[in-house]
mmCIF file of C-alpha atoms in Angstrom:
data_model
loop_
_atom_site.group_PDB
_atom_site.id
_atom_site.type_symbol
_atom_site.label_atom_id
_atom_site.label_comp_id
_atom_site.label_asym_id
_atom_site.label_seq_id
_atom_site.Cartn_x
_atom_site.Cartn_y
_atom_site.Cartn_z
ATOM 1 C CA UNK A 9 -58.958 35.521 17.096
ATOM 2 C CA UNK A 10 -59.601 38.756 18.202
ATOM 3 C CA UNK A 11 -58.173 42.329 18.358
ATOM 4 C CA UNK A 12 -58.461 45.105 20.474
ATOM 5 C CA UNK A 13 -58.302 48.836 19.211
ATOM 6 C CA UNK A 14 -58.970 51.729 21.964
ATOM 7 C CA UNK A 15 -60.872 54.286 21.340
ATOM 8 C CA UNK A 16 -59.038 57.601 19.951
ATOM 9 C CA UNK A 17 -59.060 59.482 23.400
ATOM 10 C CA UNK A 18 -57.121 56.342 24.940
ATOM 11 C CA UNK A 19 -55.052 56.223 22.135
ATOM 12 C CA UNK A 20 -53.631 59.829 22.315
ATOM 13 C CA UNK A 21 -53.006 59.209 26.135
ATOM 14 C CA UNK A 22 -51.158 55.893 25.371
ATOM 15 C CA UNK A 23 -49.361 57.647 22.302
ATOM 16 C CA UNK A 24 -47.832 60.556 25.326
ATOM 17 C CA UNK A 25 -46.277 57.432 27.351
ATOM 18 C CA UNK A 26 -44.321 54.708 24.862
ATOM 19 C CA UNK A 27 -42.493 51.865 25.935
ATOM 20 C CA UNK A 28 -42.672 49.541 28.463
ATOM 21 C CA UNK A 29 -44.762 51.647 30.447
ATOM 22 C CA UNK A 30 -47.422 51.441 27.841
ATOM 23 C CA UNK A 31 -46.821 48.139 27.584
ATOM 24 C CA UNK A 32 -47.654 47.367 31.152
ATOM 25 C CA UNK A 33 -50.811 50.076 31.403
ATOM 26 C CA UNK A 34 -52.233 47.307 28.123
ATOM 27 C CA UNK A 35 -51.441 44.305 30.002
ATOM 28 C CA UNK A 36 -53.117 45.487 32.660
ATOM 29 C CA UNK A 37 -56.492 46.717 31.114
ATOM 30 C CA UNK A 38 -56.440 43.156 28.924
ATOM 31 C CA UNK A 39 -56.259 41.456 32.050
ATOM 32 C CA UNK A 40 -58.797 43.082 33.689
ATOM 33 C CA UNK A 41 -61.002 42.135 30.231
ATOM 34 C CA UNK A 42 -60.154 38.823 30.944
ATOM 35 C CA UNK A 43 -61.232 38.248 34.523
ATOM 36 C CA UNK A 44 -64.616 39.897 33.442
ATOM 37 C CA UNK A 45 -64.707 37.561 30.517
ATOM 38 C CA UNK A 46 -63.901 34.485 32.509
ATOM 39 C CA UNK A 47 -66.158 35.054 35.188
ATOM 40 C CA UNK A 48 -69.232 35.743 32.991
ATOM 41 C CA UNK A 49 -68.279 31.859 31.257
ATOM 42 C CA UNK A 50 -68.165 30.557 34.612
ATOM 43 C CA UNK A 51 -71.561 32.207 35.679
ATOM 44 C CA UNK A 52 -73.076 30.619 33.278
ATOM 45 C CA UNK A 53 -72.227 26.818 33.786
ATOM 46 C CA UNK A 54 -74.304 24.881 36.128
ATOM 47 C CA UNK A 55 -71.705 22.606 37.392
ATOM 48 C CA UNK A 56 -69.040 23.255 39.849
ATOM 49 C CA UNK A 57 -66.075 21.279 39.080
ATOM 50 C CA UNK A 58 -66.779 22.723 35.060
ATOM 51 C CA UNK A 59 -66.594 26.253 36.969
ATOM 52 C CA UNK A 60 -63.770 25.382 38.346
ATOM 53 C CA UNK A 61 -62.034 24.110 34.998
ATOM 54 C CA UNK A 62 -62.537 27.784 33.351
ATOM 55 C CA UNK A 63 -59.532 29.833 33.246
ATOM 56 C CA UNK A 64 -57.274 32.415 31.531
ATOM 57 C CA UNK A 65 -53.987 32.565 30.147
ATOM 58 C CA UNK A 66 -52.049 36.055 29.657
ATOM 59 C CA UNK A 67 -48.524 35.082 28.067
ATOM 60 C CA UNK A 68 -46.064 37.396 25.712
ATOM 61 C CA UNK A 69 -44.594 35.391 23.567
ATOM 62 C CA UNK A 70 -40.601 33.970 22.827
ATOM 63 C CA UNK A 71 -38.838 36.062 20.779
ATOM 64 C CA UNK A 72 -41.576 39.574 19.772
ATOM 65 C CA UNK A 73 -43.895 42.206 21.633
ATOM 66 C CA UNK A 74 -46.733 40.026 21.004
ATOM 67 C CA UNK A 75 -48.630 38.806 23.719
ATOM 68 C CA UNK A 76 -51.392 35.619 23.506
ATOM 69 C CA UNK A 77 -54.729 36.212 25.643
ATOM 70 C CA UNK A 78 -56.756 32.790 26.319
ATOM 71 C CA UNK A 79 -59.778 32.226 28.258
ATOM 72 C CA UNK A 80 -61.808 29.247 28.293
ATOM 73 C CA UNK A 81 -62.084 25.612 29.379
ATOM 74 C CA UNK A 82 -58.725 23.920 30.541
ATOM 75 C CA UNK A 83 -56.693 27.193 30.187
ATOM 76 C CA UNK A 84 -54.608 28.305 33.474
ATOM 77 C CA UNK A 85 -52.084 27.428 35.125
ATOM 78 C CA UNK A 86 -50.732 23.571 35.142
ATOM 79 C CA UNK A 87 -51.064 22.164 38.407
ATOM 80 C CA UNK A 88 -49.295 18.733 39.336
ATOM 81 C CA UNK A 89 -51.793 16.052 38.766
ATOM 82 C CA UNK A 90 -52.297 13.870 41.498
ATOM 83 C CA UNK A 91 -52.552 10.190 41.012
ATOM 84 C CA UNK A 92 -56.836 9.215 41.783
ATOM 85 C CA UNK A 93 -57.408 6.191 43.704
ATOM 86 C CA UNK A 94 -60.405 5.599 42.076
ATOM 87 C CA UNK A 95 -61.038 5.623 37.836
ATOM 88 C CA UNK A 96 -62.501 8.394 36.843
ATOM 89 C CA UNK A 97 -62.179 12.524 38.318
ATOM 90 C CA UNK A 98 -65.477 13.778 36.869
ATOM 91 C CA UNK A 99 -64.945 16.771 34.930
ATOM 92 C CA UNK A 100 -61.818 18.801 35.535
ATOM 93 C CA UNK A 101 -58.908 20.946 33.391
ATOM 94 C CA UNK A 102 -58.274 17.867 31.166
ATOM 95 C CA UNK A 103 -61.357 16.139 30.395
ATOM 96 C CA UNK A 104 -63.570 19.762 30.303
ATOM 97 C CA UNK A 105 -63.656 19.565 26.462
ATOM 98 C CA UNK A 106 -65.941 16.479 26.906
ATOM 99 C CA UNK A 107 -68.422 19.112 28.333
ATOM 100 C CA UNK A 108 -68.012 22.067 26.223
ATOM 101 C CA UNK A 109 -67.747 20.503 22.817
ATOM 102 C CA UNK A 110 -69.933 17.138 23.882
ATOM 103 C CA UNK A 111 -69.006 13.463 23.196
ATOM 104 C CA UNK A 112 -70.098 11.190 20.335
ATOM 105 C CA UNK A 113 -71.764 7.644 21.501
ATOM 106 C CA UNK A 114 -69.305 5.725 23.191
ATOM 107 C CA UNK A 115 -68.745 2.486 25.255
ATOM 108 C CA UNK A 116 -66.547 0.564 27.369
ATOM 109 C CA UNK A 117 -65.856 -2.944 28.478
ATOM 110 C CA UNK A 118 -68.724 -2.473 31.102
ATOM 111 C CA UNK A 119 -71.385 -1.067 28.519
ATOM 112 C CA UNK A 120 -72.550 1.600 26.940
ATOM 113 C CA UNK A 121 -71.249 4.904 27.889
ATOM 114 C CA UNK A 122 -73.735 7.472 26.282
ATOM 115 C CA UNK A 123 -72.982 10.112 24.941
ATOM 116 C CA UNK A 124 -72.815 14.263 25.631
ATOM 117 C CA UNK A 125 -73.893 17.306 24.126
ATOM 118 C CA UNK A 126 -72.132 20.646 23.371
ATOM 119 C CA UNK A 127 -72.201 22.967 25.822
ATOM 120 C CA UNK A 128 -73.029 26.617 24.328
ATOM 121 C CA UNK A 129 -71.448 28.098 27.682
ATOM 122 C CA UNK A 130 -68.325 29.694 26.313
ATOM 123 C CA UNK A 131 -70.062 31.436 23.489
ATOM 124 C CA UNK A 132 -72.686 32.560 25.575
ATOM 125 C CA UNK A 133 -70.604 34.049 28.353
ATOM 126 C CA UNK A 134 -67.848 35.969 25.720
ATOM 127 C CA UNK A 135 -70.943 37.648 24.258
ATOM 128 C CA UNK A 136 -72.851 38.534 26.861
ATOM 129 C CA UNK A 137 -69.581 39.716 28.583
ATOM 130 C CA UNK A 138 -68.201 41.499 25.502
ATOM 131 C CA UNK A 139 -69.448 45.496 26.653
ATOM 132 C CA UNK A 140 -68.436 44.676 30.653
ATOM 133 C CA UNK A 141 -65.067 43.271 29.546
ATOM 134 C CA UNK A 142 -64.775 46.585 27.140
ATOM 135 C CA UNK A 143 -65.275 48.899 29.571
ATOM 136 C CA UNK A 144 -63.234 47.124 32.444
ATOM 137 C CA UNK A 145 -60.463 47.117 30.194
ATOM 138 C CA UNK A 146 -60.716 51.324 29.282
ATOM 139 C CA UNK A 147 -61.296 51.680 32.840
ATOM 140 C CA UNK A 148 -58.257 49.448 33.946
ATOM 141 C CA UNK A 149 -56.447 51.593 31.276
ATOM 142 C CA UNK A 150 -56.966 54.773 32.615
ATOM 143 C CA UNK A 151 -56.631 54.588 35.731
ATOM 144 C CA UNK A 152 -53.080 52.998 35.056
ATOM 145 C CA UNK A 153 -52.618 55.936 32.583
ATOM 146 C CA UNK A 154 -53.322 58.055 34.787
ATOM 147 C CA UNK A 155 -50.770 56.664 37.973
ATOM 148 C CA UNK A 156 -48.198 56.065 35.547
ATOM 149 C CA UNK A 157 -48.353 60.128 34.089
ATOM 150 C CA UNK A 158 -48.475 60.755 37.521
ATOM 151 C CA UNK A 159 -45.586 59.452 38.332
ATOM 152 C CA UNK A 160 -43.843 61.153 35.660
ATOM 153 C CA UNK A 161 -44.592 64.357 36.649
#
């Protein structure tokens, strides 16, 4: 799990507006974060329909302020499944684990299935993302900071 703390500068400004408009200048800058994070996981798988699979989740939670920021494999929004005419759909939002955290040997009634390795994708692309996700989100911040003292005025 992980936190974010602003610098101090961003913190004063946020301190001078309270409420929900602070609440909606942070949702704002995390989900700018996010988009940077996502896209750098994306960028670095080499399959498409993987790509596709990556996603991001930005929900407050039932009940308290708090507010639950995913991104990764299988994460998004739900779609309605279709029913596939033929067995198996590759690698999409359900079955994307098999490629990030790999597959032990397995079989079928036809044979041997193989198995898959871990994928080192996610990791990779949250770390090399980290400092472009950390300054999209102060940048998203302040230039909602900024609009929102505006309006004030």
């Amino acid at each position: 799990m992980k936190y974010v703390t602003g610098d101090k500068k961003l913190d004063r400004r946020l301190n001078a507006v309270k409420g929900p408009i602070a609440r909606r200048v942070m949702v704002q800058g995390i989900r700018a974060g996010m988009a940077e994070v996502r896209e750098a996981i994306r960028s670095e798988v080499p399959y498409p329909s993987v790509r596709r699979a990556i996603g991001s989740r930005f929900k407050k939670r039932k009940g308290s302020n708090n507010y639950r920021a995913i991104v990764g494999g299988g994460v998004g929004k739900r779609n309605k499944r279709r029913p596939s005419r033929r067995g198996g759909v590759g690698i999409a939002k359900e079955n994307v684990h098999w490629y990030l955290l790999g597959t032990s040997k397995r079989s079928s009634r036809i044979g041997d299935r193989g198995a898959m390795p871990p994928s080192e994708a996610v990791q990779r692309g949250f770390n090399k993302s980290a400092p472009a996700a950390m300054a999209a989100v102060r940048k998203k911040i302040t230039q909602e900071l900024d609009k929102a003292l505006k309006k004030l005025r």
